[in-house]
PDB file of C-alpha atoms in Angstrom:
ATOM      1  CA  UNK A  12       0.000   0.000   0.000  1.00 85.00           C
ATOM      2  CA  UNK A  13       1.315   3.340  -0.666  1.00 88.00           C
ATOM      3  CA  UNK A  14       2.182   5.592   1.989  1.00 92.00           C
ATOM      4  CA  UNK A  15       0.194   8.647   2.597  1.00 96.00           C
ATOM      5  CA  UNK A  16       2.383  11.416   4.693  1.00 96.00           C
ATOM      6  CA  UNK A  17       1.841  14.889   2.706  1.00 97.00           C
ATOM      7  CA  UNK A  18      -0.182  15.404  -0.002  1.00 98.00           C
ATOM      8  CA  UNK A  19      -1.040  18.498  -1.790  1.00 97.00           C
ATOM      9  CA  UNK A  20      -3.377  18.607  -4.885  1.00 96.00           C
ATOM     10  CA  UNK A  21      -6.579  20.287  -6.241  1.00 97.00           C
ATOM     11  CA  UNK A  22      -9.564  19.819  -4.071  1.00 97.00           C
ATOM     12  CA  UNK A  23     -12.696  19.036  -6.190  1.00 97.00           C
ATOM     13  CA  UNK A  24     -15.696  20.040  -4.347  1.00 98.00           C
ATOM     14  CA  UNK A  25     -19.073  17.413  -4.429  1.00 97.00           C
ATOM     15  CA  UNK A  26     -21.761  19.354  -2.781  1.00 96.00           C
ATOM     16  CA  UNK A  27     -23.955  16.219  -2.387  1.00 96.00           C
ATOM     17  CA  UNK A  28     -25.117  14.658   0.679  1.00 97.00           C
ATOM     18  CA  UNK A  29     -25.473  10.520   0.968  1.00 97.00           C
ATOM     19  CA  UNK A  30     -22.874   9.241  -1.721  1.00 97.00           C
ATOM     20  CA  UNK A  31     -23.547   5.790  -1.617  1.00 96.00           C
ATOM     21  CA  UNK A  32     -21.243   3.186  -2.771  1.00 96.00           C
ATOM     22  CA  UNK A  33     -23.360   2.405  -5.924  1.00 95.00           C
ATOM     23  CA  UNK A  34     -22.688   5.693  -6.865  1.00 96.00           C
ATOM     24  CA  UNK A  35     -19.242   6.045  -6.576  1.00 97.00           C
ATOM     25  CA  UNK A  36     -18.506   2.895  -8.477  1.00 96.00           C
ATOM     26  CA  UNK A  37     -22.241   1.470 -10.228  1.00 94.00           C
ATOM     27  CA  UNK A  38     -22.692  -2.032 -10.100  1.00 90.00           C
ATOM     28  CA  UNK A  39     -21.758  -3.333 -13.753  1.00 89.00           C
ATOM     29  CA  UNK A  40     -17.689  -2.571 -12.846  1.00 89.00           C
ATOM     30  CA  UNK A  41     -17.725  -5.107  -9.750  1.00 86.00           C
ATOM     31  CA  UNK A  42     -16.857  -8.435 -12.323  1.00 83.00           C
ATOM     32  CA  UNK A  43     -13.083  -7.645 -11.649  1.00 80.00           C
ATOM     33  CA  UNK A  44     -11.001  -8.196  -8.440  1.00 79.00           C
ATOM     34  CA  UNK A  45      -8.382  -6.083  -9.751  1.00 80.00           C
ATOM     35  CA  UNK A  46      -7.476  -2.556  -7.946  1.00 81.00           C
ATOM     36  CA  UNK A  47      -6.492  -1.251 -11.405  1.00 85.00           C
ATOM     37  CA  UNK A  48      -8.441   0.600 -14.222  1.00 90.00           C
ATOM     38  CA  UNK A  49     -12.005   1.194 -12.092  1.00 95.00           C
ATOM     39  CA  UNK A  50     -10.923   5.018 -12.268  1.00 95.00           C
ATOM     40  CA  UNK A  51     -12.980   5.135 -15.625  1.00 94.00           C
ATOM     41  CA  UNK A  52     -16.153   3.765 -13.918  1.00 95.00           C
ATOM     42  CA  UNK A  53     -15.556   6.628 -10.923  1.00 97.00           C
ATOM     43  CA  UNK A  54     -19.267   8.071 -10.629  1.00 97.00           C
ATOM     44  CA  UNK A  55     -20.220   7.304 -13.852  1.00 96.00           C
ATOM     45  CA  UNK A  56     -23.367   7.596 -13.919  1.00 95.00           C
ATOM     46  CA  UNK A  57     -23.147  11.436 -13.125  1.00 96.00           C
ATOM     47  CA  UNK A  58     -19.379  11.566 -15.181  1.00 97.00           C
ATOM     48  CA  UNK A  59     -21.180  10.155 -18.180  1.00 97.00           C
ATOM     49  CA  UNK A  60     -24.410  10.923 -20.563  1.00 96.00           C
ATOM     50  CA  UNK A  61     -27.170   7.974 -21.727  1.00 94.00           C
ATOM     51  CA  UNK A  62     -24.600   8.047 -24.748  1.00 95.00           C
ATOM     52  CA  UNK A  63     -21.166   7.574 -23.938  1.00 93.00           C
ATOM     53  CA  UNK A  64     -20.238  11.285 -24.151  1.00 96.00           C
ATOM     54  CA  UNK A  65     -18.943  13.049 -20.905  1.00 97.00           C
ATOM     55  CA  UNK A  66     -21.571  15.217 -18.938  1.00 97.00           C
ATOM     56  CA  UNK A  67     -19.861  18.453 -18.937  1.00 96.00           C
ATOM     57  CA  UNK A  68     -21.914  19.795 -15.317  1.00 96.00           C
ATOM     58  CA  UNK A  69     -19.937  17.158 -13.348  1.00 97.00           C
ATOM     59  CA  UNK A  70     -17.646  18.253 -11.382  1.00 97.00           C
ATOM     60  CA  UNK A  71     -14.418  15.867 -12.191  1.00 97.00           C
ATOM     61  CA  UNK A  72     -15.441  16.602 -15.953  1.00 97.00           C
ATOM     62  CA  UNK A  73     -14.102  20.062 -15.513  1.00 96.00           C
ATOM     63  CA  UNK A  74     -10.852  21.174 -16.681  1.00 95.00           C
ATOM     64  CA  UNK A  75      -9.838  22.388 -13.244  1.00 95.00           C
ATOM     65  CA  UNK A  76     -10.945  19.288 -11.887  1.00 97.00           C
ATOM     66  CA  UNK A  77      -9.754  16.627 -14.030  1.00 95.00           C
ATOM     67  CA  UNK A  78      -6.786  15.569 -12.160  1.00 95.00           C
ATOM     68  CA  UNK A  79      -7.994  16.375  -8.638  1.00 97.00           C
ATOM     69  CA  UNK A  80      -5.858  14.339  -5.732  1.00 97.00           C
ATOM     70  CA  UNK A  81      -8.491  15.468  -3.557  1.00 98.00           C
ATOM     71  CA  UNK A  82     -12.765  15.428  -2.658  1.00 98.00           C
ATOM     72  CA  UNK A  83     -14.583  17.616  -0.403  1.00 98.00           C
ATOM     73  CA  UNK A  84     -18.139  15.698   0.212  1.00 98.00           C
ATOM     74  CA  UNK A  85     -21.344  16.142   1.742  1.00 97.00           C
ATOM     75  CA  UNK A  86     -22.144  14.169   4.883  1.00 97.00           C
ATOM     76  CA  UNK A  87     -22.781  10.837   4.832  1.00 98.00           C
ATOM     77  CA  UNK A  88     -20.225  10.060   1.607  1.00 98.00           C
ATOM     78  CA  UNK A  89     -19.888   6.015   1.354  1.00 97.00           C
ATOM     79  CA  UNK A  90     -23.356   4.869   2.402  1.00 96.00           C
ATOM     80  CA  UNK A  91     -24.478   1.951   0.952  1.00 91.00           C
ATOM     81  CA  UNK A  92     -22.834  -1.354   0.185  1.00 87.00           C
ATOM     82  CA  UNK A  93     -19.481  -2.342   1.507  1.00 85.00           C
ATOM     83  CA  UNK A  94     -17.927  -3.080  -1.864  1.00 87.00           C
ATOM     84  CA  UNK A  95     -14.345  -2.483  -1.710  1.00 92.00           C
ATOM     85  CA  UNK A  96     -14.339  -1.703  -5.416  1.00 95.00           C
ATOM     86  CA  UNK A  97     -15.502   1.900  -3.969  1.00 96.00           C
ATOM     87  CA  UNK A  98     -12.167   3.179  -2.484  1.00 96.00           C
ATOM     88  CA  UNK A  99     -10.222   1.052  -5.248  1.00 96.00           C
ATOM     89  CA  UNK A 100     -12.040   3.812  -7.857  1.00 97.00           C
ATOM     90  CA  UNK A 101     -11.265   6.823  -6.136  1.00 98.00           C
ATOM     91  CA  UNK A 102      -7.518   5.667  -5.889  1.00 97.00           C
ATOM     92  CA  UNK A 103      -7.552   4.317  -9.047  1.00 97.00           C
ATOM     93  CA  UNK A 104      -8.801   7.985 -10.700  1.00 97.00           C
ATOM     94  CA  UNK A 105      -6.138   9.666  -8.166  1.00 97.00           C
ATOM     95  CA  UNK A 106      -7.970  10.533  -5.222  1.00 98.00           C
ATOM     96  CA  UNK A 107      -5.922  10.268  -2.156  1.00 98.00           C
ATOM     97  CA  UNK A 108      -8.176  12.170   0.458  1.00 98.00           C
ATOM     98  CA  UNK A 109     -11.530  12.790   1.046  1.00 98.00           C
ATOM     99  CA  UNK A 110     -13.166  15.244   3.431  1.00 98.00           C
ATOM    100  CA  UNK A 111     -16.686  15.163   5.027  1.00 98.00           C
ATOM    101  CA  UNK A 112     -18.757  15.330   7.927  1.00 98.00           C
ATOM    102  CA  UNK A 113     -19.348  12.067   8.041  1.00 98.00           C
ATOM    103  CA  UNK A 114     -18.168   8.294   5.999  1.00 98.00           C
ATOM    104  CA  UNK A 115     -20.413   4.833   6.583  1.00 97.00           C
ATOM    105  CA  UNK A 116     -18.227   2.782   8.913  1.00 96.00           C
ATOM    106  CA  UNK A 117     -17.671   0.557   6.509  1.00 96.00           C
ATOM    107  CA  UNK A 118     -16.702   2.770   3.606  1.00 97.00           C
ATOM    108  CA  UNK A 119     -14.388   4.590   6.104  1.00 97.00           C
ATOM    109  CA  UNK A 120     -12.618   1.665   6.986  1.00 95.00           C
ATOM    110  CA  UNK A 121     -11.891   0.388   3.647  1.00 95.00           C
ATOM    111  CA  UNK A 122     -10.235   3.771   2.669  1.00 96.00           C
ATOM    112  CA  UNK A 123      -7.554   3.134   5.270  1.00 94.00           C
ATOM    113  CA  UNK A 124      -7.055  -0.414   4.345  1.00 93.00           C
ATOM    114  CA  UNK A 125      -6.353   0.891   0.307  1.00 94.00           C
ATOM    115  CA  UNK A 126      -4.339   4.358   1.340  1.00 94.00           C
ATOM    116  CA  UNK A 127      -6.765   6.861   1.139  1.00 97.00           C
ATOM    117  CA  UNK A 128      -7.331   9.541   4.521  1.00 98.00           C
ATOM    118  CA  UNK A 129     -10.962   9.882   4.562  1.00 98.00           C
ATOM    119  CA  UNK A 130     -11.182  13.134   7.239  1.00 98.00           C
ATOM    120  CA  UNK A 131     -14.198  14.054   9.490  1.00 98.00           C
ATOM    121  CA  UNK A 132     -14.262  17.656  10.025  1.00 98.00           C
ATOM    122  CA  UNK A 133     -17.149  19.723  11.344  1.00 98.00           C
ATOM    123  CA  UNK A 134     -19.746  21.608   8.938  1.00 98.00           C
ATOM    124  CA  UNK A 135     -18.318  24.641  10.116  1.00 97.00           C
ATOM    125  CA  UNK A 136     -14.804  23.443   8.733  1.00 97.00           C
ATOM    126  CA  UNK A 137     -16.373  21.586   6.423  1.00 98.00           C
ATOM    127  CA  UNK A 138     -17.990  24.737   4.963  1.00 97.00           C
ATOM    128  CA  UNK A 139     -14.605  26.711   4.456  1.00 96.00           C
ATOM    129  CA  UNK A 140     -13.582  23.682   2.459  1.00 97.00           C
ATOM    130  CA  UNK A 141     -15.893  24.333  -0.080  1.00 97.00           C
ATOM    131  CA  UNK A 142     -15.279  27.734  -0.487  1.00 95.00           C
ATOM    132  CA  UNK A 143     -11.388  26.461  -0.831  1.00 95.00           C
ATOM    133  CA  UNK A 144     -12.274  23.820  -3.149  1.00 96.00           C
ATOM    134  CA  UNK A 145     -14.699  25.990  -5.506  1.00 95.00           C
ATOM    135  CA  UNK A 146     -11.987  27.988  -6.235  1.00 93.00           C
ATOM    136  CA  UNK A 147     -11.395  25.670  -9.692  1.00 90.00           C
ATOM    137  CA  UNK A 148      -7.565  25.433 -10.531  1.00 82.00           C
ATOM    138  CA  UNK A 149      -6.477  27.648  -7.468  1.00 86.00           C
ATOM    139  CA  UNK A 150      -8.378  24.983  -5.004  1.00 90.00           C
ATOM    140  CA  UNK A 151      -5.140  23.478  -3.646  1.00 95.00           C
ATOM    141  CA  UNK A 152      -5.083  22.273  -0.577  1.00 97.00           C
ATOM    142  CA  UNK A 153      -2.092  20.893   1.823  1.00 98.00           C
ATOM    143  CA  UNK A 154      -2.824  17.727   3.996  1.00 98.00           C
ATOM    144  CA  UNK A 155      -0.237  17.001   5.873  1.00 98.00           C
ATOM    145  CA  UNK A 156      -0.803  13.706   8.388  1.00 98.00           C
ATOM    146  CA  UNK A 157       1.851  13.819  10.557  1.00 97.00           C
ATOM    147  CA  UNK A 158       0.727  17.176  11.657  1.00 98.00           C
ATOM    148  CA  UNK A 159      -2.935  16.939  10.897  1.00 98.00           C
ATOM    149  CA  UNK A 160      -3.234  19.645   9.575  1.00 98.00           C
ATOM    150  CA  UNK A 161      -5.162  21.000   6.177  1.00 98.00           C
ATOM    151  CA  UNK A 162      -3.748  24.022   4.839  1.00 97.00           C
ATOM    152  CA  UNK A 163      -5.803  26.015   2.487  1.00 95.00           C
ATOM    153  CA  UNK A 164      -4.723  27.931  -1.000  1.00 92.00           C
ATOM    154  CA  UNK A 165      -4.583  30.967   1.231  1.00 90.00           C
ATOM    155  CA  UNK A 166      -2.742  29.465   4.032  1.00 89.00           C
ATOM    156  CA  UNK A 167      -5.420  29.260   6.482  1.00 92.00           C
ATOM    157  CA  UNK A 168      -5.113  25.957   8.342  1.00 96.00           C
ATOM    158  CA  UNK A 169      -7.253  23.374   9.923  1.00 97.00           C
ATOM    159  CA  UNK A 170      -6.673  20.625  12.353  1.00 97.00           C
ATOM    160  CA  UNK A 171      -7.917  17.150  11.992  1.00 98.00           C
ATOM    161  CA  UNK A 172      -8.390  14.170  14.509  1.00 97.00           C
ATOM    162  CA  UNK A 173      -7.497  10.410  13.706  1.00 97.00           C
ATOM    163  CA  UNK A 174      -7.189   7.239  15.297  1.00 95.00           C
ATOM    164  CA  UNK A 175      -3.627   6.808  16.218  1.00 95.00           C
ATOM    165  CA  UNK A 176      -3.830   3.022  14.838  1.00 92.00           C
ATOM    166  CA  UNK A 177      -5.364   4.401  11.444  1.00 94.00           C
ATOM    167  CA  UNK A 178      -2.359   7.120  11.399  1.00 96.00           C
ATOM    168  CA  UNK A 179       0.333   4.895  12.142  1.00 93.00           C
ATOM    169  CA  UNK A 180      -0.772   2.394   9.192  1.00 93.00           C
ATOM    170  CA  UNK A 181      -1.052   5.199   6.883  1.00 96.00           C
ATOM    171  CA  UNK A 182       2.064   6.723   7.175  1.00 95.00           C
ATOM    172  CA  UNK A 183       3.766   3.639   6.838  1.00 92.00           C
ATOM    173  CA  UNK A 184       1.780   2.331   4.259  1.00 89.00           C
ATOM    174  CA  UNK A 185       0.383  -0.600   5.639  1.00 79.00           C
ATOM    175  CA  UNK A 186      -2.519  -2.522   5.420  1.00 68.00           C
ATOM    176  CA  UNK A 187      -3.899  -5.636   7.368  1.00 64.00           C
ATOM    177  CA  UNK A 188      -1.040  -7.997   5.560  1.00 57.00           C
ATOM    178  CA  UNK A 189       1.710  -5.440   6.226  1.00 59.00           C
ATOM    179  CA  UNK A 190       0.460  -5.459   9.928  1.00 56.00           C
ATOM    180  CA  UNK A 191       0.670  -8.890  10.125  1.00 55.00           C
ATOM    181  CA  UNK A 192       3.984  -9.466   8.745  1.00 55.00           C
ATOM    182  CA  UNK A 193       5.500  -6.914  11.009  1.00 59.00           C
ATOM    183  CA  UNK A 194       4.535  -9.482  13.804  1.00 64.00           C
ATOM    184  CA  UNK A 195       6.175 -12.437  11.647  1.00 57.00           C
ATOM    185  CA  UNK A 196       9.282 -12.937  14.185  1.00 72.00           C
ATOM    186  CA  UNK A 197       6.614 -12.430  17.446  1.00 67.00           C
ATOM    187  CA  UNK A 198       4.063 -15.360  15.073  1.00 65.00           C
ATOM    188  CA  UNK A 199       7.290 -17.769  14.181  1.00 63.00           C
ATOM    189  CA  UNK A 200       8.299 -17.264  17.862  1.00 63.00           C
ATOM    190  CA  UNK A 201       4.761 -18.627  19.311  1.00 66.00           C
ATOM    191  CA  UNK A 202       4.451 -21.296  15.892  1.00 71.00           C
ATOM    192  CA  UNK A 203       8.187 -22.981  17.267  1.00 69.00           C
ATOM    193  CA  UNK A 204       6.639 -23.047  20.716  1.00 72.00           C
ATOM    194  CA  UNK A 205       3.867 -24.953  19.842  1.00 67.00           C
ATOM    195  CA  UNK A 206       5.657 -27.354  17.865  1.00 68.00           C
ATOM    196  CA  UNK A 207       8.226 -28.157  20.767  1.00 74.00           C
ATOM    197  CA  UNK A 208       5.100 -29.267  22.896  1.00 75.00           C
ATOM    198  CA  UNK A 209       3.675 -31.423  19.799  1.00 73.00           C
ATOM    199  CA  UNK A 210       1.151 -29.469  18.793  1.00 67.00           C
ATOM    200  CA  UNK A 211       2.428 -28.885  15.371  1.00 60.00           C
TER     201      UNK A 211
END
């Protein structure tokens, strides 16, 4: 998993409230296991017209939006089903952080678990954000993890809470595996035990 310590990109604001899974990534891209090439099926039922053609209101369809590393979302974002798939679009498109009120548990979860910080902030922060992010090409924001802090295109800067667990694997880029491997010698150690009392 990749690491995720500082990251500074374009902010792409979604002003809409209960994002659920099926959204973000619609049911006809879930045939595939792979973590690569969902980016093109990111939202696209509001990315894409009945005909193929891109829907030029949405916001990632926007030339100042295009390569955003960054979403700022109504409450509630990742509601719905628990399909992985979800997070593996966002990263997948280039979205490395997202910012709301409020995730699904399980959504939020599954961001950590594929390197992407989802951040709860408060609508009052939350509301700032916006304004930041509507800003089109200038919307650049600064998230730094180690310091949680998010620093806005005018250098205004907010603080963020996280579980230290969630931080820790983040930073160091690991997910469940990686976590588990780290405890390999502590795992062998206990396996060698058991097999000296015969229980191998």
């Amino acid at each position: 998993m990749e690491k995720f310590t500082t990251l500074t990109g374009v902010a792409a604001p979604m002003r809409i409230t209960n994002v659920d899974t099926d959204r973000i990534i619609p049911k006809q891209y879930l045939k595939t296991i792979k973590r690569t090439g969902l980016g093109k099926g990111l939202f696209s039922e509001m990315r894409y017209n009945d005909d193929g053609t891109e829907n030029p209101d949405f916001v990632l369809n926007q030339s100042a939006y295009r390569n955003a590393k960054v979403l700022v979302a109504g409450d509630n974002f990742g509601c719905g089903s628990s399909r992985e798939h979800a997070p593996w679009a966002l990263a997948d498109f280039g979205i490395r952080c997202i910012i709301s009120t409020s995730f699904a548990d399980i959504f939020f979860n599954n961001c950590a678990k594929n390197g992407i910080l989802a951040i709860i902030v408060s609508p009052e922060d939350l509301e700032k954000l916006f304004d930041d992010a509507e800003r089109g090409a200038n919307a650049t924001l600064t998230i730094d993890l180690e310091s949680q802090t998010i620093k806005g295109p005018d250098g205004g800067t907010l603080h963020f809470d996280i579980d230290a667990g969630r931080k820790e694997s983040l930073l160091n880029g690991l997910d469940e595996i990686g976590l588990t491997l780290m405890r390999a010698p502590k795992i062998d150690a206990y396996e060698e035990k058991l097999a000296a009392r015969g229980f191998a």
